[in-house]
Structures are given as structure tokens and as C-alpha cells.
Amino acid sequence: MNEIERHTPELYNDVCQLIDDTRSRLATTVNAETCLLHWHVGKRIKEDVLYNKRAEYGKEIIKNLADRLTQRYGKGWSDRKLLHCIRAAYTFPEDEIVYAVRIQLSWTHLRSLMYIDDDLKRKFYMEMARLEHWDTRTLDEKIDGMLYERTALSRKPEELIKQELAEIQETNSLTPDVVFRSSYFLDTLGLADTYSEKDLEDAILVNLQSFIKEMGSDFAFLDRQKRITVDAVDYRIDLLFFHRGLKRLVAIDLKLGKFKPEYEGQMLLYLRYLNKNERKEGEESPVGLILCSEGNTEHIEYLMLEDGNIKVAQYYTQLPDKKILSEKLHKAIAIARENQTR
């Protein structure tokens, strides 16, 4: 190999790195300018329509403006597009749109977020998209799956939700109330109508990627049927995970049927063992998640499990009717907020 051939790979790699870095910066800049442009266009139209105070005028002016912009700039400025711009201007205050641009959310992210009417819910999805690096497809799936309504965070009074979201934004780290949910959708496991706890565990391991996607991207699998020995008696933890954001071990117990009080004692034993024997320096205390196939909220509330390091949730192997689930979740949120207010 001559001198030129010897140095060519290094030169090639360096030049590729320069090109890739510049393209990445350009893409970020273009995305930011696109989002801001659309918001400013919407704001300008909004001001014009409000000034004239006539809905009919608004429809007419938007259609006329779309036709003229299309003639000048080509496709991409339809009346539908302008309506999205206006919606963005009504939904996002200027500081929020600037923040969204700074954390590199795309226009398609914003288009999904702008149709969430609840400000706190929208803020939740914005922070989750940032921290877990969701693409727009994942964001849409999480919104459609009512992720926010399934978190413990949604059950808190509004002022506490604001405080926790502000803390997440400031510290760039998730909290247990955001990570753990009241229900999980395990419909991708392909389980039949009748199955055992072992069948469920086997299906999770076979479909580990989809299971972690439902649980949250920061979960890392460690072990199954983790054996622990106490007083010469062997116990086994169904699944053991580590959550990178929370810096905690997460012990998961899989149960058929409703939650039973004795499950709490069993999980408490697991957590105390893990805390004493498996917890590493710099980690927080372990968390337990008991997954049951049926829900019984009263037992969980009376035992105050959601306030400690033991979480209980219902899992669905078949997707429930969305309307029924939505009603159930919103009812649970209302009851929980009322109880906390008292």
C-alpha cells in the first residue's frame, strides 16, 4: 500500500464527518425556521380574522390567501395548511413555540400536539417526546393510547401536575408518577383467551421489544425468575428490570385475576431483599410493579400502594373498547383528584 492509499481512508472519514455534521445542523435550523414560520403565519392570519370579527370573512380570506400563495410558491400552502398554522397560533403561546423549537420538535409533532385541548396534557406529551425521543408516529400512538390518562400524574391536582412537569423540564429526568401507569396494553403478545402466568411471562420474553415499548424506553431487562433466598427459602421474582432514568431496580410480578392483599407482602419482601443485596451505589431504592389481569381499585386505595414503592396496574392482552376505557380512566382521575383535595 502506497502513501496515498494509506492516508485516503482517514481523509475520507474526516470529510464524511464534516458533511454529516453540517447536514445535521442545517436540518435542525430548517426545522426550527419552518415551525416558527408556520406559527407566525397563523398568528398574522388570526390577528386579521379577529380584527374583522366575522367567521364568514375568515373562511373567505383563508381560501383566497391559499390560492394566491399556491400560485406564487407552489404546493404546500393549501387552505388546510393555513388552518393548521392558525390552530398552532391559537394553541401555543410564543414562549411555548420557541421552547418546542429549541427542543427540536418538528412541525408534524406540533400538528399532533395542537389538537390536545388540555394545556397540562399537551405539556406532558411535549416533555415525554423530548425525553424519550419519540418520532411523530410514536407520539400519535401514545396520544391515541391515552398514555397521560393512564399515569399517576394525571390523578393529581392541577397545581401539583404543573409543579412536577416544571421539575421534569428543569432536571431532564422522569418521576415514578410519569413512568408507571394504571394500565398497560399487552395486545402485541399474541396470547389466546386462556393462558397461564408462565404463558404470559414467556410471551413477554419473546416479544421483549414491544413490551419495553409499552412500558417505556428507559426500561432495561435484567433477569427472569430471579431467585432470592431468605431463611433458606427460595423465592422467584417473575421479571427484573432496571429503569435508567429513575436509577432504580424494578421488580415485576405477573398475576392472573384481581389484586390480593397478600401480593403486597410478597412484593415488599422482594424489594427489601433487592435493596439490601442488589442495589448499587448511586441507585435509588427499588420499585415493585404488580401486574394483574383484572382491576380492583378500592383495595389499592385502602392499602395506599400508589403512595409508596409498590405500584399496581391492570394489563390488557386484548385492546379494550376505547370509549369504555376513556370513561373509566376519566372517572378514576376525577375520584383521585377529589380524594387528594380532601
Tab-separated table of C-alpha atoms in Angstrom:
chain	number	residue	atom	x	y	z
A	1	MET	CA	0.000	0.000	0.000
A	2	ASN	CA	1.476	3.349	-1.054
A	3	GLU	CA	1.400	6.608	0.917
A	4	ILE	CA	-1.729	7.943	-0.829
A	5	GLU	CA	-3.741	4.751	-0.269
A	6	ARG	CA	-2.700	4.649	3.386
A	7	HIS	CA	-3.996	8.165	4.134
A	8	THR	CA	-7.151	8.043	1.973
A	9	PRO	CA	-9.435	6.208	4.494
A	10	GLU	CA	-8.641	8.725	7.254
A	11	LEU	CA	-9.232	11.668	4.932
A	12	TYR	CA	-12.457	10.120	3.635
A	13	ASN	CA	-13.811	9.564	7.167
A	14	ASP	CA	-12.949	13.116	8.256
A	15	VAL	CA	-14.633	14.672	5.215
A	16	CYS	CA	-17.735	12.486	5.711
A	17	GLN	CA	-17.912	13.602	9.335
A	18	LEU	CA	-17.770	17.269	8.298
A	19	ILE	CA	-20.547	16.773	5.727
A	20	ASP	CA	-22.761	14.793	8.134
A	21	ASP	CA	-22.323	17.342	10.955
A	22	THR	CA	-23.175	20.243	8.658
A	23	ARG	CA	-26.232	18.452	7.251
A	24	SER	CA	-27.452	17.750	10.783
A	25	ARG	CA	-27.074	21.411	11.779
A	26	LEU	CA	-28.831	22.522	8.589
A	27	ALA	CA	-31.722	20.111	9.198
A	28	THR	CA	-32.119	21.438	12.754
A	29	THR	CA	-32.068	25.041	11.530
A	30	VAL	CA	-34.534	24.344	8.706
A	31	ASN	CA	-36.920	22.571	11.103
A	32	ALA	CA	-36.782	25.444	13.595
A	33	GLU	CA	-37.385	28.080	10.928
A	34	THR	CA	-40.248	26.047	9.421
A	35	CYS	CA	-42.048	25.737	12.770
A	36	LEU	CA	-41.610	29.418	13.557
A	37	LEU	CA	-42.726	30.439	10.061
A	38	HIS	CA	-45.933	28.412	10.322
A	39	TRP	CA	-46.682	29.835	13.767
A	40	HIS	CA	-46.073	33.429	12.626
A	41	VAL	CA	-48.229	32.901	9.522
A	42	GLY	CA	-51.029	31.569	11.727
A	43	LYS	CA	-50.634	34.452	14.162
A	44	ARG	CA	-50.851	37.031	11.345
A	45	ILE	CA	-53.994	35.446	9.882
A	46	LYS	CA	-55.519	35.107	13.350
A	47	GLU	CA	-54.984	38.818	14.009
A	48	ASP	CA	-56.577	39.724	10.664
A	49	VAL	CA	-59.628	37.486	11.201
A	50	LEU	CA	-60.153	38.695	14.781
A	51	TYR	CA	-59.848	42.314	13.680
A	52	ASN	CA	-62.706	41.876	11.198
A	53	LYS	CA	-64.784	39.878	13.720
A	54	ARG	CA	-66.611	37.766	11.130
A	55	ALA	CA	-66.337	33.978	10.751
A	56	GLU	CA	-67.546	34.169	7.135
A	57	TYR	CA	-64.811	36.667	6.381
A	58	GLY	CA	-62.260	34.294	7.914
A	59	LYS	CA	-63.232	31.366	5.692
A	60	GLU	CA	-63.253	33.534	2.587
A	61	ILE	CA	-59.925	35.233	3.281
A	62	ILE	CA	-58.161	31.944	4.094
A	63	LYS	CA	-59.292	30.312	0.845
A	64	ASN	CA	-58.321	33.386	-1.177
A	65	LEU	CA	-54.951	33.620	0.564
A	66	ALA	CA	-54.254	29.908	-0.019
A	67	ASP	CA	-54.972	30.272	-3.758
A	68	ARG	CA	-52.643	33.253	-4.096
A	69	LEU	CA	-49.835	31.661	-2.061
A	70	THR	CA	-50.078	28.455	-4.110
A	71	GLN	CA	-49.781	30.456	-7.321
A	72	ARG	CA	-46.629	32.145	-6.030
A	73	TYR	CA	-44.938	29.369	-4.015
A	74	GLY	CA	-46.446	26.175	-5.424
A	75	LYS	CA	-47.947	23.293	-3.431
A	76	GLY	CA	-47.728	23.366	0.334
A	77	TRP	CA	-49.877	26.399	1.130
A	78	SER	CA	-53.392	24.998	0.886
A	79	ASP	CA	-56.253	26.315	2.998
A	80	ARG	CA	-55.904	23.148	5.111
A	81	LYS	CA	-52.261	24.040	5.772
A	82	LEU	CA	-53.226	27.580	6.735
A	83	LEU	CA	-55.836	26.240	9.148
A	84	HIS	CA	-53.091	24.196	10.841
A	85	CYS	CA	-50.999	27.370	11.119
A	86	ILE	CA	-53.909	29.242	12.691
A	87	ARG	CA	-54.559	26.372	15.095
A	88	ALA	CA	-50.902	26.488	16.152
A	89	ALA	CA	-51.154	30.230	16.812
A	90	TYR	CA	-54.254	29.716	18.974
A	91	THR	CA	-52.765	26.725	20.827
A	92	PHE	CA	-49.169	27.691	21.549
A	93	PRO	CA	-48.142	30.950	23.248
A	94	GLU	CA	-44.924	32.378	21.821
A	95	ASP	CA	-42.686	31.136	24.634
A	96	GLU	CA	-44.045	27.599	24.229
A	97	ILE	CA	-43.468	27.521	20.462
A	98	VAL	CA	-39.918	28.819	20.973
A	99	TYR	CA	-39.344	26.082	23.577
A	100	ALA	CA	-40.736	23.419	21.218
A	101	VAL	CA	-38.347	24.605	18.503
A	102	ARG	CA	-35.424	24.625	20.911
A	103	ILE	CA	-36.010	21.002	21.915
A	104	GLN	CA	-36.211	20.111	18.199
A	105	LEU	CA	-39.826	19.048	17.895
A	106	SER	CA	-40.877	19.032	14.248
A	107	TRP	CA	-43.907	20.660	12.645
A	108	THR	CA	-45.568	17.227	12.487
A	109	HIS	CA	-45.012	16.853	16.266
A	110	LEU	CA	-46.649	20.230	16.804
A	111	ARG	CA	-49.513	19.350	14.492
A	112	SER	CA	-50.355	16.382	16.738
A	113	LEU	CA	-49.898	18.357	19.945
A	114	MET	CA	-52.016	21.326	18.866
A	115	TYR	CA	-55.199	19.221	18.870
A	116	ILE	CA	-54.818	18.437	22.589
A	117	ASP	CA	-57.073	20.945	24.338
A	118	ASP	CA	-55.796	20.375	27.881
A	119	ASP	CA	-52.666	22.501	28.467
A	120	LEU	CA	-51.173	20.165	31.087
A	121	LYS	CA	-51.762	17.080	28.971
A	122	ARG	CA	-50.124	18.770	25.985
A	123	LYS	CA	-47.143	19.778	28.144
A	124	PHE	CA	-46.826	16.171	29.351
A	125	TYR	CA	-46.637	14.793	25.799
A	126	MET	CA	-44.197	17.525	24.786
A	127	GLU	CA	-41.813	16.619	27.617
A	128	MET	CA	-42.136	12.878	27.003
A	129	ALA	CA	-41.463	13.326	23.286
A	130	ARG	CA	-38.333	15.283	24.183
A	131	LEU	CA	-37.005	12.948	26.866
A	132	GLU	CA	-37.793	9.662	25.099
A	133	HIS	CA	-37.011	10.949	21.589
A	134	TRP	CA	-40.391	9.995	20.117
A	135	ASP	CA	-40.925	10.283	16.403
A	136	THR	CA	-44.335	11.595	15.333
A	137	ARG	CA	-45.724	8.100	14.810
A	138	THR	CA	-44.866	7.126	18.380
A	139	LEU	CA	-46.314	10.385	19.688
A	140	ASP	CA	-49.593	9.727	17.869
A	141	GLU	CA	-49.695	6.165	19.241
A	142	LYS	CA	-49.142	7.397	22.811
A	143	ILE	CA	-51.856	10.039	22.495
A	144	ASP	CA	-54.276	7.549	20.938
A	145	GLY	CA	-53.451	5.046	23.713
A	146	MET	CA	-54.310	7.656	26.382
A	147	LEU	CA	-50.888	7.428	27.985
A	148	TYR	CA	-51.389	10.610	30.022
A	149	GLU	CA	-54.678	9.395	31.495
A	150	ARG	CA	-53.001	6.125	32.496
A	151	THR	CA	-50.226	7.784	34.519
A	152	ALA	CA	-50.390	8.511	38.244
A	153	LEU	CA	-49.516	12.112	37.365
A	154	SER	CA	-52.921	12.722	35.761
A	155	ARG	CA	-54.645	11.846	39.039
A	156	LYS	CA	-53.008	14.697	40.941
A	157	PRO	CA	-54.479	18.170	41.480
A	158	GLU	CA	-53.623	20.574	38.654
A	159	GLU	CA	-51.179	22.638	40.717
A	160	LEU	CA	-49.143	19.531	41.593
A	161	ILE	CA	-49.133	18.444	37.940
A	162	LYS	CA	-47.739	21.851	36.957
A	163	GLN	CA	-45.017	21.576	39.603
A	164	GLU	CA	-43.998	18.077	38.554
A	165	LEU	CA	-43.894	18.960	34.847
A	166	ALA	CA	-41.770	22.018	35.663
A	167	GLU	CA	-39.416	19.786	37.655
A	168	ILE	CA	-39.163	17.323	34.757
A	169	GLN	CA	-38.321	20.168	32.376
A	170	GLU	CA	-35.716	21.593	34.730
A	171	THR	CA	-33.995	18.339	35.727
A	172	ASN	CA	-34.411	16.443	32.431
A	173	SER	CA	-35.438	13.363	34.392
A	174	LEU	CA	-38.675	11.430	34.779
A	175	THR	CA	-40.512	10.745	38.032
A	176	PRO	CA	-42.235	7.499	39.107
A	177	ASP	CA	-45.654	9.146	38.679
A	178	VAL	CA	-44.862	9.641	34.994
A	179	VAL	CA	-43.145	6.297	34.412
A	180	PHE	CA	-45.705	3.946	35.998
A	181	ARG	CA	-49.295	3.638	34.789
A	182	SER	CA	-52.635	2.364	35.971
A	183	SER	CA	-52.952	0.039	32.971
A	184	TYR	CA	-50.779	-1.492	30.258
A	185	PHE	CA	-51.721	-2.711	26.788
A	186	LEU	CA	-50.076	-6.085	26.077
A	187	ASP	CA	-52.150	-6.896	22.992
A	188	THR	CA	-48.996	-7.404	20.874
A	189	LEU	CA	-48.056	-10.531	22.864
A	190	GLY	CA	-50.462	-12.682	20.844
A	191	LEU	CA	-51.935	-14.523	23.827
A	192	ALA	CA	-55.060	-16.652	23.456
A	193	ASP	CA	-58.175	-16.162	25.586
A	194	THR	CA	-56.914	-18.687	28.127
A	195	TYR	CA	-53.323	-18.534	29.369
A	196	SER	CA	-51.235	-19.104	32.491
A	197	GLU	CA	-48.838	-16.758	34.284
A	198	LYS	CA	-45.967	-18.710	32.707
A	199	ASP	CA	-47.525	-18.262	29.238
A	200	LEU	CA	-47.675	-14.522	29.905
A	201	GLU	CA	-44.069	-14.417	31.065
A	202	ASP	CA	-42.892	-16.459	28.060
A	203	ALA	CA	-44.807	-14.179	25.670
A	204	ILE	CA	-43.215	-11.080	27.240
A	205	LEU	CA	-39.736	-12.512	26.792
A	206	VAL	CA	-40.422	-13.485	23.173
A	207	ASN	CA	-41.826	-10.015	22.470
A	208	LEU	CA	-39.490	-8.112	24.785
A	209	GLN	CA	-39.035	-5.179	22.410
A	210	SER	CA	-42.771	-4.456	22.159
A	211	PHE	CA	-43.180	-4.959	25.924
A	212	ILE	CA	-40.457	-2.382	26.660
A	213	LYS	CA	-42.026	-0.019	24.114
A	214	GLU	CA	-45.272	-0.158	26.103
A	215	MET	CA	-43.508	0.119	29.472
A	216	GLY	CA	-41.204	2.982	28.430
A	217	SER	CA	-37.914	3.309	26.569
A	218	ASP	CA	-35.737	3.624	29.701
A	219	PHE	CA	-36.511	0.099	30.907
A	220	ALA	CA	-33.633	-2.381	30.557
A	221	PHE	CA	-34.257	-6.129	31.043
A	222	LEU	CA	-32.059	-7.875	33.622
A	223	ASP	CA	-33.496	-11.272	34.552
A	224	ARG	CA	-36.499	-13.604	34.639
A	225	GLN	CA	-37.417	-15.836	37.569
A	226	LYS	CA	-34.743	-14.075	39.624
A	227	ARG	CA	-34.043	-16.340	42.583
A	228	ILE	CA	-33.675	-14.841	46.043
A	229	THR	CA	-33.139	-16.858	49.231
A	230	VAL	CA	-34.460	-15.786	52.633
A	231	ASP	CA	-34.088	-18.096	55.680
A	232	ALA	CA	-33.161	-20.960	53.347
A	233	VAL	CA	-36.439	-20.471	51.442
A	234	ASP	CA	-36.212	-19.752	47.715
A	235	TYR	CA	-38.435	-17.127	46.093
A	236	ARG	CA	-38.519	-16.056	42.453
A	237	ILE	CA	-39.200	-12.603	41.023
A	238	ASP	CA	-41.015	-13.020	37.705
A	239	LEU	CA	-39.176	-10.233	35.870
A	240	LEU	CA	-36.408	-7.868	36.925
A	241	PHE	CA	-35.732	-4.620	35.059
A	242	PHE	CA	-33.663	-1.514	35.621
A	243	HIS	CA	-35.006	1.939	34.809
A	244	ARG	CA	-32.152	4.157	33.650
A	245	GLY	CA	-33.941	7.468	34.231
A	246	LEU	CA	-35.156	6.622	37.730
A	247	LYS	CA	-31.914	4.747	38.514
A	248	ARG	CA	-33.896	2.002	40.213
A	249	LEU	CA	-34.335	-1.744	40.000
A	250	VAL	CA	-37.916	-2.620	39.058
A	251	ALA	CA	-39.320	-5.973	40.180
A	252	ILE	CA	-42.392	-7.105	38.228
A	253	ASP	CA	-44.837	-9.732	39.444
A	254	LEU	CA	-47.371	-11.138	36.963
A	255	LYS	CA	-50.758	-12.177	38.323
A	256	LEU	CA	-53.966	-13.606	36.877
A	257	GLY	CA	-57.179	-12.142	38.252
A	258	LYS	CA	-57.610	-9.271	40.699
A	259	PHE	CA	-55.100	-7.848	43.154
A	260	LYS	CA	-54.987	-9.588	46.550
A	261	PRO	CA	-53.608	-8.003	49.745
A	262	GLU	CA	-51.071	-10.813	50.205
A	263	TYR	CA	-49.355	-9.738	46.964
A	264	GLU	CA	-48.191	-6.603	48.773
A	265	GLY	CA	-46.340	-8.583	51.459
A	266	GLN	CA	-44.668	-10.764	48.848
A	267	MET	CA	-43.501	-7.744	46.850
A	268	LEU	CA	-42.316	-5.962	49.996
A	269	LEU	CA	-40.061	-8.937	50.736
A	270	TYR	CA	-38.618	-8.780	47.216
A	271	LEU	CA	-37.922	-5.055	47.456
A	272	ARG	CA	-36.227	-5.268	50.841
A	273	TYR	CA	-34.023	-8.101	49.605
A	274	LEU	CA	-33.105	-6.199	46.439
A	275	ASN	CA	-32.441	-3.039	48.418
A	276	LYS	CA	-30.046	-4.839	50.745
A	277	ASN	CA	-28.328	-7.224	48.350
A	278	GLU	CA	-28.656	-5.950	44.754
A	279	ARG	CA	-28.797	-2.159	44.955
A	280	LYS	CA	-25.643	-0.490	43.587
A	281	GLU	CA	-24.014	2.721	44.731
A	282	GLY	CA	-25.793	5.754	43.280
A	283	GLU	CA	-29.088	3.916	42.716
A	284	GLU	CA	-32.412	4.800	44.328
A	285	SER	CA	-34.461	2.250	46.275
A	286	PRO	CA	-36.113	-0.476	44.127
A	287	VAL	CA	-39.702	-0.259	42.920
A	288	GLY	CA	-42.205	-3.102	42.616
A	289	LEU	CA	-44.876	-3.355	39.921
A	290	ILE	CA	-47.673	-5.900	40.361
A	291	LEU	CA	-49.453	-6.506	37.051
A	292	CYS	CA	-52.935	-8.018	37.394
A	293	SER	CA	-55.305	-9.096	34.628
A	294	GLU	CA	-58.289	-7.522	36.426
A	295	GLY	CA	-58.661	-4.222	38.271
A	296	ASN	CA	-59.955	-3.604	41.782
A	297	THR	CA	-59.158	-0.012	42.646
A	298	GLU	CA	-60.648	0.070	46.173
A	299	HIS	CA	-58.174	-2.483	47.550
A	300	ILE	CA	-55.276	-0.485	46.127
A	301	GLU	CA	-56.585	2.818	47.509
A	302	TYR	CA	-57.184	1.419	51.005
A	303	LEU	CA	-53.671	-0.044	51.128
A	304	MET	CA	-52.233	3.284	49.841
A	305	LEU	CA	-49.958	1.351	47.494
A	306	GLU	CA	-49.691	4.121	44.927
A	307	ASP	CA	-48.040	6.380	47.531
A	308	GLY	CA	-45.102	4.049	48.122
A	309	ASN	CA	-42.615	1.958	46.148
A	310	ILE	CA	-45.181	-0.692	45.222
A	311	LYS	CA	-47.308	0.040	42.149
A	312	VAL	CA	-50.308	-1.985	40.991
A	313	ALA	CA	-51.671	-1.905	37.458
A	314	GLN	CA	-54.069	-3.803	35.232
A	315	TYR	CA	-52.865	-5.268	31.948
A	316	TYR	CA	-54.929	-5.978	28.841
A	317	THR	CA	-53.974	-8.781	26.459
A	318	GLN	CA	-56.710	-7.564	24.114
A	319	LEU	CA	-57.276	-3.867	23.440
A	320	PRO	CA	-60.317	-2.682	25.436
A	321	ASP	CA	-63.107	-0.634	23.912
A	322	LYS	CA	-61.621	2.850	23.747
A	323	LYS	CA	-64.803	4.670	24.752
A	324	ILE	CA	-65.359	2.465	27.811
A	325	LEU	CA	-61.691	2.727	28.820
A	326	SER	CA	-61.755	6.511	28.394
A	327	GLU	CA	-64.813	6.823	30.634
A	328	LYS	CA	-63.230	4.544	33.225
A	329	LEU	CA	-59.931	6.472	33.246
A	330	HIS	CA	-61.570	9.892	33.470
A	331	LYS	CA	-63.787	8.697	36.304
A	332	ALA	CA	-60.737	7.366	38.180
A	333	ILE	CA	-58.917	10.686	37.631
A	334	ALA	CA	-61.870	12.677	38.984
A	335	ILE	CA	-62.179	10.451	42.081
A	336	ALA	CA	-58.437	10.538	42.782
A	337	ARG	CA	-58.262	14.338	42.471
A	338	GLU	CA	-61.293	14.745	44.719
A	339	ASN	CA	-59.749	12.462	47.358
A	340	GLN	CA	-56.414	14.310	47.243
A	341	THR	CA	-58.165	17.659	47.543
A	342	ARG	CA	-59.918	16.426	50.679
